[in-house]
Amino acid sequence: MSSQIDHLLNETRRFAPSDAFAESAVGRAELYQRAADDREGFWAEQARELHWHTPFTEVLDWSTPPFAKWFADGELNVAYNCLDRHVEAGNGDRVALLWEGEPGDSRRVTYAELTDEVKRVANVLEGLGVGEGDRVAIYLPMIPEAVAAMLAVARIGAIHSVVFGGFSADSLRARIDDAGAKVVITADGGYRKGKVSALKPAVDAALSDRGAGEQETVEHVLVVRRGENTVDWTDGRDIWWHEAVPAASVDHEAKPFPAENPLFILYTSGTTGKPKGILHTSGGYLTQTAFTNRVVHDLHPETDVYWCTADIGWITGHSYVTYGPLANGATQVLYEGTPDSPHPARWWELVEKYGVTILYTAPTAIRSFMKIGRTAVQKFDLSSIRLLGSVGEPINPEAWMWYREVIGGDAAPIVDTWWQTETGAIMISALPGVTETKPGSAQVPLPGIGVDVVDEAGEHVGNGNGGLLVLTEPWPSMLRGIWGDPERFVETYWEKFRDQGYYFAGDGARLDEDGDVWLLGRVDDVMNVSGHRLSTAEIESALVAHEATAEAAVVGASDETTGQAVVAFVILKESFLKAHSPEGLAAQLRSWVAEQIGPIARPRDIYIVGELPKTRSGKIMRRLLRDVAEGREVGDTTTLADTAVMSVISAQVR
Ligand code: 6R9
């Protein structure tokens, strides 16, 4: 593996901590030493930033690994921490949500208003018989009610399972059934790409046609009116939010719950077909999401306008839209629609309109804006932006530079944050004002977090080498299990490095000469070509570094002589397609990759395509591309954002 020629590690650009962050960085640099000296004491200090009805006396209970308990004898109310306490501190008039609907309607919701709304919803849910430990499925568009619904469930000690609004009725049914949800909170519909996209019919379908042995756990469906589309109604089961919530009492006491009370289940895909219900609990989760949101995003709740573009259907939306920012009392933008509706630069219009200071988004979004070009983006005033964040996949250095120059005015620091649904909160990232940043590297474990890169035997690989990313110490926001399947939890994450007691993240990574971490993608995306390990991310990064390339996806396809061969799917920039033949460009790109990384990485095939298959969270589904590359029938495409894209690609390749 050490013989692998490395494109990413040839990245030598460096950006010193900006002076603009000098003041807020005071004390932040010391956190590393504080945490190194006394990790548990450090986390206890962070936890004490929250309001505890009953202060904890124990920090970590790791007596039965991998089942951790944090702050276990403490009691708190998560919703109280996100709402009431800010109102009680005199900040009730501060705006919590600057909401913008896709058609251009907008609402400002203050902390006082959101607190009242959540109290009413909590009363409605209790009136429907929902109590501590019951599960509530949430299937909503990005509207203020979505945030209110999550917090109302948390307030009464129940457990939410948010299902992304783009998921099908079948996926929704599987998630409702696995969790045994008692209530579903949905909407008639929401706006997407200029049209109302209905949601309620999927709920109706998910709850219909129960076969023998299929238990119906759902008693009520609470429906927000948003799309004003016509919906079917089941009397006795369905309830309009706009009738029930305003009629409910605005008095609701936030009762304390144990720190380890489950807060939510969030389903994520694993290597097998059945999604895993990742379980998170209260005290540790809120501690780490609030802490990381504060230090990684340099959040100043009194002055910042924060915008995390993630949907609440994903972990990023849970931790960095709902819980982290609200626990910190932040003012944030919430946007309902698609980034390019009704015009390609809509997001940047919103940045100007609301004066966004902190923007947290995903590389896939950045790359799609690169396609429309800087002129279209810079039509809007982006000068309010002072910090940029990236999450979800490795960010290639070219996208990183574009993000910095075009969006960040060549001044705003970028934090590339590595974490997972399972980790609950950010684990690896630069700290603004402290870390000298490197385009393409997530860099350093946060204070209090133990990270290593190891070989198959669990041995540290040493600087300059690649291996598997592991987490070496328990952390407060760690998953507490897989809902209903403790064995799968142990087996998936803890079995591989059982002797060392490490959590196996499933990602490949490399340590550079400074010991900084460079993520190389999921290990299932790592190819083995003639005995050399090559990362899909690495070759993709080389491809997009070519001036003709807009986007690229690489897979390892089985090959008779080399084991696996590199196959690339490339979207070219319009201007190059006009001036050159696709064959000529493909040949150029093959040599380019060979030049950039080494002959071993030269793609066997390059297919010029118009689009790439992506999940609704923007991750490229390489499994499907591998099917095409290996000449197989294309597999299950149901989790694609656009299910038609694979037939188009197959046709183009043929
Ligand atoms: C938060 C989130 C987790 C997987 C993770 C890794 C990839 C996330 C990354 C990154 C490189 C980053 N990932 N952030 N890879 N650099 N900054 O995305 O959670 O949807 O569970 O995905 O995403 O492969 O293992 P989730």
XYZ file of C-alpha atoms and ligand atoms in Angstrom:
680
model
C 0.000 0.000 0.000
C 2.871 2.366 0.764
C 3.988 1.969 -2.843
C 0.795 3.646 -3.939
C 1.482 6.849 -5.772
C -0.522 9.485 -4.172
C -2.253 12.294 -5.946
C -3.970 13.784 -2.922
C -0.828 13.884 -0.845
C 0.862 15.954 -3.520
C -1.502 18.724 -2.524
C 0.783 21.331 -1.030
C -1.437 24.411 -0.736
C -1.779 25.615 2.845
C -3.929 28.298 4.418
C -2.848 29.815 7.694
C -5.456 30.487 10.406
C -7.151 33.760 9.624
C -6.541 36.755 11.887
C -10.270 37.413 11.868
C -10.624 34.368 14.115
C -7.803 35.189 16.473
C -10.057 36.415 19.259
C -12.537 33.567 19.200
C -9.679 31.092 18.860
C -8.311 32.132 22.244
C -8.924 29.193 24.516
C -9.879 26.918 21.634
C -6.325 25.776 21.030
C -5.983 24.876 24.700
C -8.899 22.460 24.441
C -6.611 19.861 22.876
C -4.308 19.833 25.876
C -7.174 19.977 28.351
C -8.809 16.946 26.701
C -5.512 15.084 26.431
C -4.868 15.581 30.150
C -8.326 14.509 31.272
C -10.661 13.359 28.536
C -13.636 12.621 30.747
C -13.193 15.814 32.730
C -13.130 17.720 29.460
C -16.415 16.176 28.281
C -17.975 16.759 31.686
C -17.146 20.465 31.306
C -18.819 20.520 27.900
C -21.864 18.701 29.294
C -22.194 21.322 32.052
C -22.861 23.937 29.363
C -26.317 22.338 29.192
C -29.052 22.673 31.778
C -29.323 19.579 33.966
C -32.422 19.151 36.112
C -30.351 16.660 38.072
C -26.595 17.157 37.736
C -24.635 14.030 36.841
C -21.919 12.663 39.082
C -20.616 9.948 36.742
C -19.160 10.780 33.346
C -18.499 7.606 31.355
C -19.567 4.074 32.184
C -17.627 1.777 29.841
C -17.945 -1.318 31.999
C -19.741 -3.328 29.315
C -18.179 -2.242 26.013
C -19.279 -1.501 23.346
C -22.391 -0.377 25.223
C -21.507 3.046 26.640
C -23.338 5.217 29.143
C -22.516 8.904 29.471
C -23.594 11.151 32.343
C -25.949 8.308 33.287
C -27.159 9.529 36.681
C -27.920 13.012 35.353
C -31.349 14.119 34.173
C -32.228 16.701 31.544
C -34.853 17.650 29.025
C -33.468 18.052 25.508
C -36.246 20.370 24.307
C -35.934 22.561 27.392
C -32.258 22.988 26.559
C -33.066 23.973 22.969
C -35.967 26.303 23.792
C -37.232 27.298 27.251
C -33.822 28.051 28.675
C -33.151 30.671 25.981
C -36.521 32.284 26.625
C -35.884 32.249 30.377
C -32.497 33.881 29.760
C -34.273 36.797 28.077
C -33.661 35.757 24.477
C -37.237 34.885 23.579
C -37.329 37.567 20.881
C -34.283 36.200 19.110
C -35.126 34.601 15.768
C -34.600 30.856 15.820
C -35.709 30.083 12.271
C -35.508 32.253 9.187
C -37.634 30.025 7.047
C -37.959 30.371 3.299
C -40.409 28.301 1.282
C -39.528 27.326 -2.235
C -42.186 29.548 -3.829
C -40.685 32.523 -1.955
C -43.010 32.716 1.045
C -41.167 33.178 4.331
C -41.612 33.040 8.105
C -39.535 34.241 11.021
C -39.972 32.156 14.142
C -38.545 33.463 17.414
C -37.409 31.300 20.310
C -40.507 32.320 22.270
C -42.798 31.374 19.389
C -41.056 28.076 18.749
C -41.204 27.229 22.452
C -44.961 27.864 22.536
C -45.517 25.827 19.385
C -43.507 22.898 20.747
C -45.422 23.008 24.043
C -48.715 22.802 22.151
C -47.522 19.942 19.958
C -46.261 18.128 23.058
C -49.751 18.450 24.549
C -51.331 17.153 21.335
C -49.009 14.126 21.272
C -49.664 13.331 24.923
C -53.370 13.665 24.207
C -52.931 10.997 21.530
C -51.429 8.700 24.122
C -47.756 9.158 23.201
C -45.473 8.851 26.214
C -41.924 8.123 27.280
C -40.212 5.607 24.999
C -42.965 5.550 22.338
C -41.860 5.983 18.733
C -43.125 8.747 16.453
C -42.316 8.741 12.731
C -41.801 12.158 11.129
C -42.199 12.462 7.358
C -42.211 16.164 6.556
C -40.796 18.737 4.173
C -38.304 21.342 5.415
C -40.816 23.554 7.200
C -40.685 24.964 10.751
C -43.181 22.292 11.836
C -40.537 19.646 11.126
C -38.208 21.125 13.738
C -41.128 21.668 16.134
C -42.245 18.055 15.711
C -38.799 16.673 16.564
C -38.533 18.856 19.653
C -42.064 18.045 20.824
C -41.295 14.329 20.670
C -38.053 14.932 22.575
C -39.863 17.078 25.145
C -42.137 14.248 26.242
C -39.354 11.653 26.353
C -40.577 9.830 23.264
C -38.325 8.724 20.362
C -38.499 10.183 16.875
C -37.676 8.453 13.648
C -37.408 11.044 10.907
C -37.841 9.580 7.438
C -36.564 11.730 4.566
C -39.497 13.172 2.605
C -38.007 11.879 -0.646
C -38.263 8.243 0.436
C -40.907 6.021 -1.080
C -43.952 4.540 0.642
C -42.127 1.199 0.859
C -39.110 2.675 2.638
C -41.435 4.555 4.958
C -43.393 1.400 5.728
C -40.211 -0.540 6.532
C -39.070 2.194 8.911
C -42.465 2.617 10.592
C -42.702 -1.129 11.101
C -39.157 -1.641 12.338
C -39.584 1.050 14.985
C -43.216 0.189 15.780
C -44.289 3.833 15.501
C -47.472 4.873 17.282
C -47.983 8.199 15.496
C -46.846 9.538 12.125
C -46.412 13.283 11.623
C -46.601 14.293 7.974
C -47.856 17.008 5.621
C -50.236 17.032 2.697
C -47.230 17.928 0.563
C -44.309 20.303 0.172
C -42.680 22.251 -2.636
C -39.954 20.677 -4.763
C -38.700 21.985 -8.111
C -41.560 24.408 -8.511
C -44.350 21.923 -7.844
C -46.168 20.508 -4.855
C -44.862 17.065 -4.149
C -47.440 15.084 -2.163
C -46.418 13.274 1.036
C -49.669 12.109 2.617
C -50.411 9.482 -0.100
C -47.131 7.722 0.762
C -48.175 7.581 4.420
C -51.598 6.228 3.426
C -49.924 3.597 1.250
C -47.409 2.702 3.962
C -50.248 2.091 6.397
C -52.547 0.204 4.019
C -52.791 -3.394 2.906
C -51.507 -4.975 6.053
C -50.970 -8.672 5.444
C -51.555 -11.334 8.067
C -48.888 -11.091 10.734
C -48.055 -7.506 9.802
C -48.935 -5.534 12.847
C -50.429 -2.094 12.591
C -48.870 -0.011 15.322
C -49.841 3.433 14.045
C -52.869 4.873 15.811
C -52.844 8.436 14.503
C -51.499 10.547 11.665
C -50.972 14.240 12.386
C -51.043 16.194 9.114
C -49.554 19.654 8.530
C -51.214 21.634 5.753
C -48.520 22.970 3.477
C -49.018 21.977 -0.180
C -52.806 22.476 -0.046
C -53.072 19.487 -2.359
C -56.132 17.279 -1.984
C -55.594 14.329 0.323
C -57.503 11.211 1.315
C -58.684 11.206 4.893
C -59.144 8.370 7.363
C -61.586 9.550 10.013
C -60.588 8.734 13.551
C -56.958 8.193 12.519
C -56.003 11.423 10.729
C -55.816 14.786 12.484
C -55.033 18.201 10.997
C -52.137 19.939 12.716
C -53.727 23.358 12.114
C -56.840 22.264 13.989
C -55.260 20.322 16.852
C -52.151 22.368 17.640
C -53.617 25.894 18.028
C -56.418 24.399 20.145
C -53.970 22.755 22.544
C -52.766 24.391 25.742
C -49.580 26.427 25.607
C -48.633 25.258 29.097
C -46.420 22.246 29.132
C -43.841 21.384 31.715
C -40.567 19.967 30.426
C -39.995 16.956 32.660
C -36.493 15.678 33.300
C -35.445 12.385 31.708
C -32.339 10.291 32.313
C -29.333 11.221 30.165
C -29.451 7.832 28.492
C -33.110 8.158 27.517
C -33.344 7.349 23.772
C -33.795 10.499 21.693
C -34.096 9.186 18.163
C -33.661 6.383 15.688
C -32.311 7.267 12.258
C -32.103 4.669 9.516
C -29.010 4.465 7.386
C -27.990 2.019 4.706
C -25.322 -0.527 5.468
C -23.601 -3.081 3.329
C -26.652 -5.340 3.376
C -30.057 -4.423 2.006
C -31.832 -3.821 5.313
C -31.322 -0.300 6.657
C -29.955 -0.031 10.178
C -31.886 1.931 12.787
C -29.100 3.904 14.466
C -30.054 4.719 18.054
C -28.976 7.911 19.802
C -29.647 9.001 23.374
C -29.987 12.391 25.048
C -27.296 13.884 27.282
C -24.143 12.823 25.469
C -25.635 13.502 22.057
C -26.719 17.029 22.937
C -23.393 17.735 24.648
C -21.325 16.849 21.617
C -23.580 18.357 18.932
C -23.757 21.668 20.809
C -20.020 21.704 21.542
C -18.918 20.882 17.989
C -21.381 23.328 16.453
C -19.908 26.048 18.689
C -16.209 25.396 18.164
C -16.037 23.943 14.663
C -18.436 26.471 13.151
C -17.227 29.293 15.416
C -20.855 29.968 16.187
C -21.692 33.256 17.908
C -25.433 33.020 18.527
C -25.864 36.764 19.163
C -24.472 37.843 15.806
C -24.277 34.942 13.361
C -26.772 33.870 10.736
C -26.075 30.200 10.346
C -27.213 27.969 7.502
C -26.767 24.225 7.320
C -28.354 23.141 4.054
C -29.014 19.525 5.081
C -32.515 18.082 5.188
C -33.709 16.991 8.637
C -34.094 13.501 7.137
C -30.319 13.029 7.470
C -28.045 13.026 10.501
C -26.576 16.375 9.468
C -30.056 17.871 9.715
C -30.596 16.304 13.136
C -27.299 17.436 14.634
C -26.642 20.709 12.817
C -30.127 22.025 12.021
C -32.215 20.925 14.976
C -30.152 20.042 18.031
C -26.741 21.747 17.885
C -27.834 25.217 16.724
C -30.952 25.375 18.893
C -29.092 24.175 21.990
C -26.717 27.079 21.308
C -29.534 29.587 20.766
C -28.500 30.292 17.168
C -30.409 32.081 14.410
C -30.562 29.899 11.340
C -31.900 29.747 7.818
C -34.212 26.871 6.950
C -35.001 26.427 3.257
C -37.736 24.189 1.927
C -36.810 23.577 -1.668
C -34.185 22.488 -4.137
C -30.981 24.541 -4.601
C -31.778 25.375 -8.227
C -35.419 26.373 -7.986
C -36.742 28.600 -9.455
C -33.302 29.668 -10.714
C -29.912 27.920 -10.604
C -28.403 30.289 -8.027
C -31.289 30.304 -5.524
C -29.065 29.407 -2.596
C -26.851 32.417 -3.187
C -29.862 34.662 -3.393
C -30.763 33.374 0.093
C -27.266 33.998 1.398
C -27.589 37.619 0.285
C -31.172 38.007 1.500
C -30.493 36.737 5.019
C -26.865 37.803 5.354
C -25.674 34.275 6.054
C -22.366 34.270 7.935
C -21.760 30.528 8.358
C -22.581 28.043 5.596
C -22.388 24.264 6.066
C -23.006 22.108 3.009
C -21.858 19.084 0.990
C -19.216 18.722 -1.756
C -21.805 17.428 -4.215
C -23.675 20.733 -3.941
C -20.465 22.692 -4.382
C -19.591 20.735 -7.510
C -23.004 21.272 -9.025
C -22.636 25.024 -8.521
C -19.193 24.815 -10.131
C -21.029 23.603 -13.222
C -23.149 26.742 -13.481
C -20.047 28.876 -13.110
C -18.847 31.626 -10.808
C -20.532 34.497 -12.652
C -24.015 33.129 -11.969
C -23.150 32.619 -8.303
C -21.365 35.920 -7.759
C -24.302 37.884 -9.084
C -25.305 37.839 -5.433
C -23.536 39.529 -2.546
C -21.816 36.785 -0.590
C -19.652 39.095 1.492
C -21.472 38.236 4.743
C -19.962 34.724 4.702
C -17.126 34.291 7.186
C -16.911 30.516 7.615
C -17.588 27.544 5.346
C -18.136 23.912 6.263
C -18.161 20.722 4.234
C -19.621 17.328 5.130
C -20.725 14.028 3.651
C -17.928 12.862 1.404
C -14.304 13.656 0.687
C -14.027 17.103 -0.876
C -11.604 17.137 -3.767
C -9.024 19.944 -3.679
C -10.484 21.643 -6.774
C -13.945 21.900 -5.234
C -12.358 23.030 -1.965
C -10.481 25.842 -3.771
C -13.578 26.897 -5.693
C -15.586 26.949 -2.461
C -12.945 29.091 -0.805
C -12.417 31.508 -3.676
C -15.889 31.885 -5.133
C -18.099 31.482 -2.059
C -15.669 32.427 0.690
C -14.135 35.464 -1.033
C -10.692 33.876 -0.632
C -10.874 34.636 3.081
C -13.389 32.442 4.899
C -11.780 29.341 6.422
C -13.168 25.960 5.360
C -13.789 23.227 7.906
C -14.004 19.811 6.277
C -15.848 17.769 8.874
C -15.714 13.983 8.970
C -18.353 12.089 10.896
C -21.212 9.622 10.407
C -24.825 8.918 11.351
C -23.293 6.563 13.889
C -20.941 9.108 15.456
C -23.799 11.598 15.935
C -21.510 14.623 15.762
C -18.346 15.890 14.095
C -15.231 13.857 14.961
C -12.462 15.076 12.646
C -12.115 18.685 11.502
C -9.893 21.720 11.446
C -10.689 24.366 14.073
C -11.070 27.901 12.695
C -8.425 30.269 13.952
C -6.314 27.346 15.127
C -5.591 24.901 12.306
C -3.636 25.665 9.143
C -5.946 24.133 6.534
C -5.103 21.837 3.623
C -7.472 21.481 0.639
C -8.904 17.952 0.658
C -7.939 16.870 4.173
C -10.331 16.612 7.119
C -7.155 16.876 9.200
C -7.313 16.411 12.951
C -9.466 14.670 15.566
C -11.389 17.154 17.686
C -10.380 17.600 21.322
C -11.624 14.602 23.317
C -11.812 12.325 20.265
C -9.501 9.377 19.641
C -8.779 8.612 15.976
C -6.224 6.352 14.358
C -5.425 4.830 10.980
C -4.519 1.163 11.306
C -3.739 -1.872 9.154
C -5.832 -5.053 9.004
C -4.173 -6.233 12.213
C -5.150 -3.053 14.043
C -1.599 -1.641 14.134
C -1.045 2.091 13.688
C 0.232 2.606 10.135
C 2.483 5.594 10.805
C 2.659 8.901 8.996
C 2.761 8.726 5.222
C 0.723 5.521 5.109
C -2.841 4.447 4.433
C -5.167 2.052 6.181
C -8.492 1.888 7.959
C -9.978 4.678 10.023
C -10.848 3.706 13.603
C -12.096 5.533 16.666
C -10.066 4.498 19.644
C -12.076 5.933 22.534
C -15.803 6.106 23.315
C -17.335 9.556 22.688
C -20.472 11.200 24.137
C -22.622 11.223 20.974
C -21.752 7.693 19.891
C -24.561 5.468 18.702
C -25.880 3.328 21.516
C -26.903 0.520 19.210
C -28.960 -0.604 16.243
C -32.659 -0.577 17.074
C -33.743 -4.109 17.929
C -30.472 -5.698 16.833
C -27.650 -5.560 19.391
C -25.723 -8.352 17.639
C -25.581 -6.490 14.370
C -24.300 -3.439 16.278
C -21.438 -5.402 17.804
C -20.640 -7.238 14.609
C -20.743 -4.252 12.233
C -18.642 -1.824 14.222
C -16.728 -3.614 16.956
C -15.911 -7.136 15.792
C -13.123 -6.283 13.347
C -10.862 -4.704 16.003
C -12.279 -6.445 19.037
C -8.884 -7.050 20.625
C -8.050 -3.358 20.489
C -11.577 -2.229 21.385
C -11.700 0.089 18.363
C -14.778 1.280 16.517
C -14.390 0.459 12.807
C -15.787 3.317 10.735
C -15.752 1.594 7.337
C -13.638 4.343 5.767
C -10.182 4.184 4.306
C -7.813 6.980 5.299
C -4.227 8.051 5.074
C -1.971 9.951 7.435
C 0.272 12.548 5.826
C 3.727 13.481 7.046
C 2.194 15.789 9.652
C -0.127 13.050 10.865
C -3.193 14.754 9.357
C -6.046 12.516 8.179
C -7.072 12.330 4.502
C -10.265 10.373 3.959
C -10.236 8.060 0.952
C -13.855 6.953 0.815
C -15.595 3.861 2.082
C -13.400 0.815 2.127
C -15.904 -0.864 -0.110
C -14.987 1.829 -2.642
C -11.334 0.952 -2.503
C -10.070 -0.915 -5.541
C -7.307 -3.414 -5.850
C -5.596 -3.163 -9.200
C -2.726 -5.594 -9.757
C -2.225 -5.820 -6.014
C -2.143 -2.046 -5.573
C -4.782 -0.372 -3.521
C -6.341 2.600 -5.234
C -9.047 4.833 -3.919
C -12.008 5.846 -6.024
C -11.822 9.274 -4.387
C -8.229 9.711 -5.379
C -8.831 9.024 -9.063
C -12.004 11.090 -9.085
C -10.033 13.924 -7.637
C -7.454 13.649 -10.438
C -10.201 13.546 -13.066
C -11.971 16.647 -11.809
C -8.650 18.433 -11.654
C -8.676 18.338 -15.478
C -10.105 21.468 -17.036
C -12.619 19.564 -19.184
C -14.243 17.652 -16.319
C -17.319 18.760 -14.418
C -17.862 15.648 -12.331
C -16.521 12.111 -12.152
C -17.271 8.793 -10.502
C -14.865 5.876 -10.448
C -15.496 2.212 -9.751
C -13.385 -0.906 -9.646
C -14.680 -3.383 -12.225
C -13.517 -6.992 -12.224
C -10.793 -7.631 -14.727
C -9.263 -10.929 -15.826
C -5.662 -9.861 -15.638
C -5.470 -7.147 -13.024
C -8.128 -8.315 -10.554
C -9.911 -5.017 -10.737
C -9.680 -2.272 -13.311
C -10.426 1.398 -13.000
C -13.591 2.477 -14.808
C -14.579 6.129 -14.818
C -17.852 7.849 -15.574
C -17.272 11.464 -16.441
C -19.485 14.487 -17.007
C -17.716 17.000 -19.227
C -18.155 20.752 -19.250
C -20.442 21.979 -22.013
C -17.792 24.201 -23.559
C -15.363 21.296 -24.038
C -17.976 18.995 -25.475
C -18.704 21.590 -28.136
C -15.073 21.920 -29.182
C -13.821 18.318 -28.968
C -14.907 14.775 -29.723
C -15.848 12.666 -26.685
C -13.378 9.968 -27.816
C -10.548 12.475 -27.957
C -11.373 13.820 -24.503
C -11.642 10.333 -23.009
C -8.177 9.490 -24.359
C -6.795 12.747 -22.954
C -8.284 12.021 -19.549
C -6.808 8.520 -19.432
C -3.315 9.903 -19.956
C -4.007 12.737 -17.559
C -4.834 10.338 -14.723
C -1.747 8.302 -15.542
C 0.273 11.497 -15.308
C -1.363 12.693 -12.130
C -1.308 9.479 -10.134
C 0.764 6.982 -12.067
C 0.192 4.464 -14.836
C -1.380 2.020 -12.395
C -4.304 4.369 -11.985
C -4.933 4.857 -15.723
C -8.627 4.099 -16.230
C -9.295 1.091 -18.416
C -12.501 2.699 -19.618
C -13.818 6.202 -19.489
C -17.466 6.704 -20.242
C -18.676 10.200 -21.029
C -22.141 10.520 -19.492
C -24.712 13.251 -18.936
C -25.505 12.455 -15.313
C -24.428 10.323 -12.357
C -26.670 8.168 -10.154
C -27.017 9.780 -6.746
C -28.939 9.025 -3.608
C -31.234 11.691 -2.281
C -28.512 12.723 0.136
C -26.188 13.273 -2.807
C -23.939 10.230 -2.501
C -22.907 8.605 -5.767
C -24.202 5.029 -5.971
C -21.064 3.339 -7.259
C -22.662 -0.082 -6.882
C -24.924 0.717 -9.843
C -22.073 2.058 -11.930
C -20.131 -1.121 -11.178
C -23.065 -3.097 -12.585
C -22.827 -1.111 -15.816
C -19.030 -1.362 -15.931
C -19.195 -5.128 -15.505
C -21.952 -5.505 -18.073
C -24.514 -6.735 -15.561
C -28.167 -5.976 -15.223
C -28.388 -2.832 -13.082
C -29.421 -3.612 -9.468
C -31.882 -1.972 -7.116
C -32.273 1.703 -7.992
C -35.043 2.612 -5.554
C -32.898 4.831 -3.360
C -31.803 7.024 -6.264
C -32.983 10.627 -6.339
C -33.804 10.130 -10.021
C -34.570 6.516 -10.823
C -34.483 7.099 -14.586
C -30.826 8.103 -14.594
C -29.483 4.532 -14.800
C -31.294 3.655 -18.016
C -29.888 6.823 -19.573
C -26.369 5.923 -18.464
C -26.685 2.310 -19.623
C -27.816 3.543 -23.033
C -24.946 6.034 -23.250
C -22.389 3.377 -22.352
C -23.739 0.956 -24.912
C -22.367 13.084 8.290
C -22.629 12.055 7.255
C -21.027 8.861 6.638
C -19.953 8.588 5.603
C -18.588 8.413 6.208
C -17.701 8.837 5.055
C -18.469 9.966 4.410
C -18.776 12.107 5.719
C -16.932 13.150 5.249
C -16.901 11.891 4.623
C -14.815 12.333 3.777
C -15.803 14.019 5.058
N -18.070 11.276 4.935
N -18.104 13.252 5.913
N -15.839 11.488 3.894
N -14.768 13.567 4.316
N -15.759 15.265 5.580
O -22.401 12.265 6.063
O -23.117 10.870 7.725
O -24.599 9.936 5.875
O -23.825 8.512 7.844
O -22.253 9.207 6.000
O -19.841 9.722 4.729
O -17.568 7.796 4.147
O -18.376 7.084 6.603
P -23.532 9.604 6.861
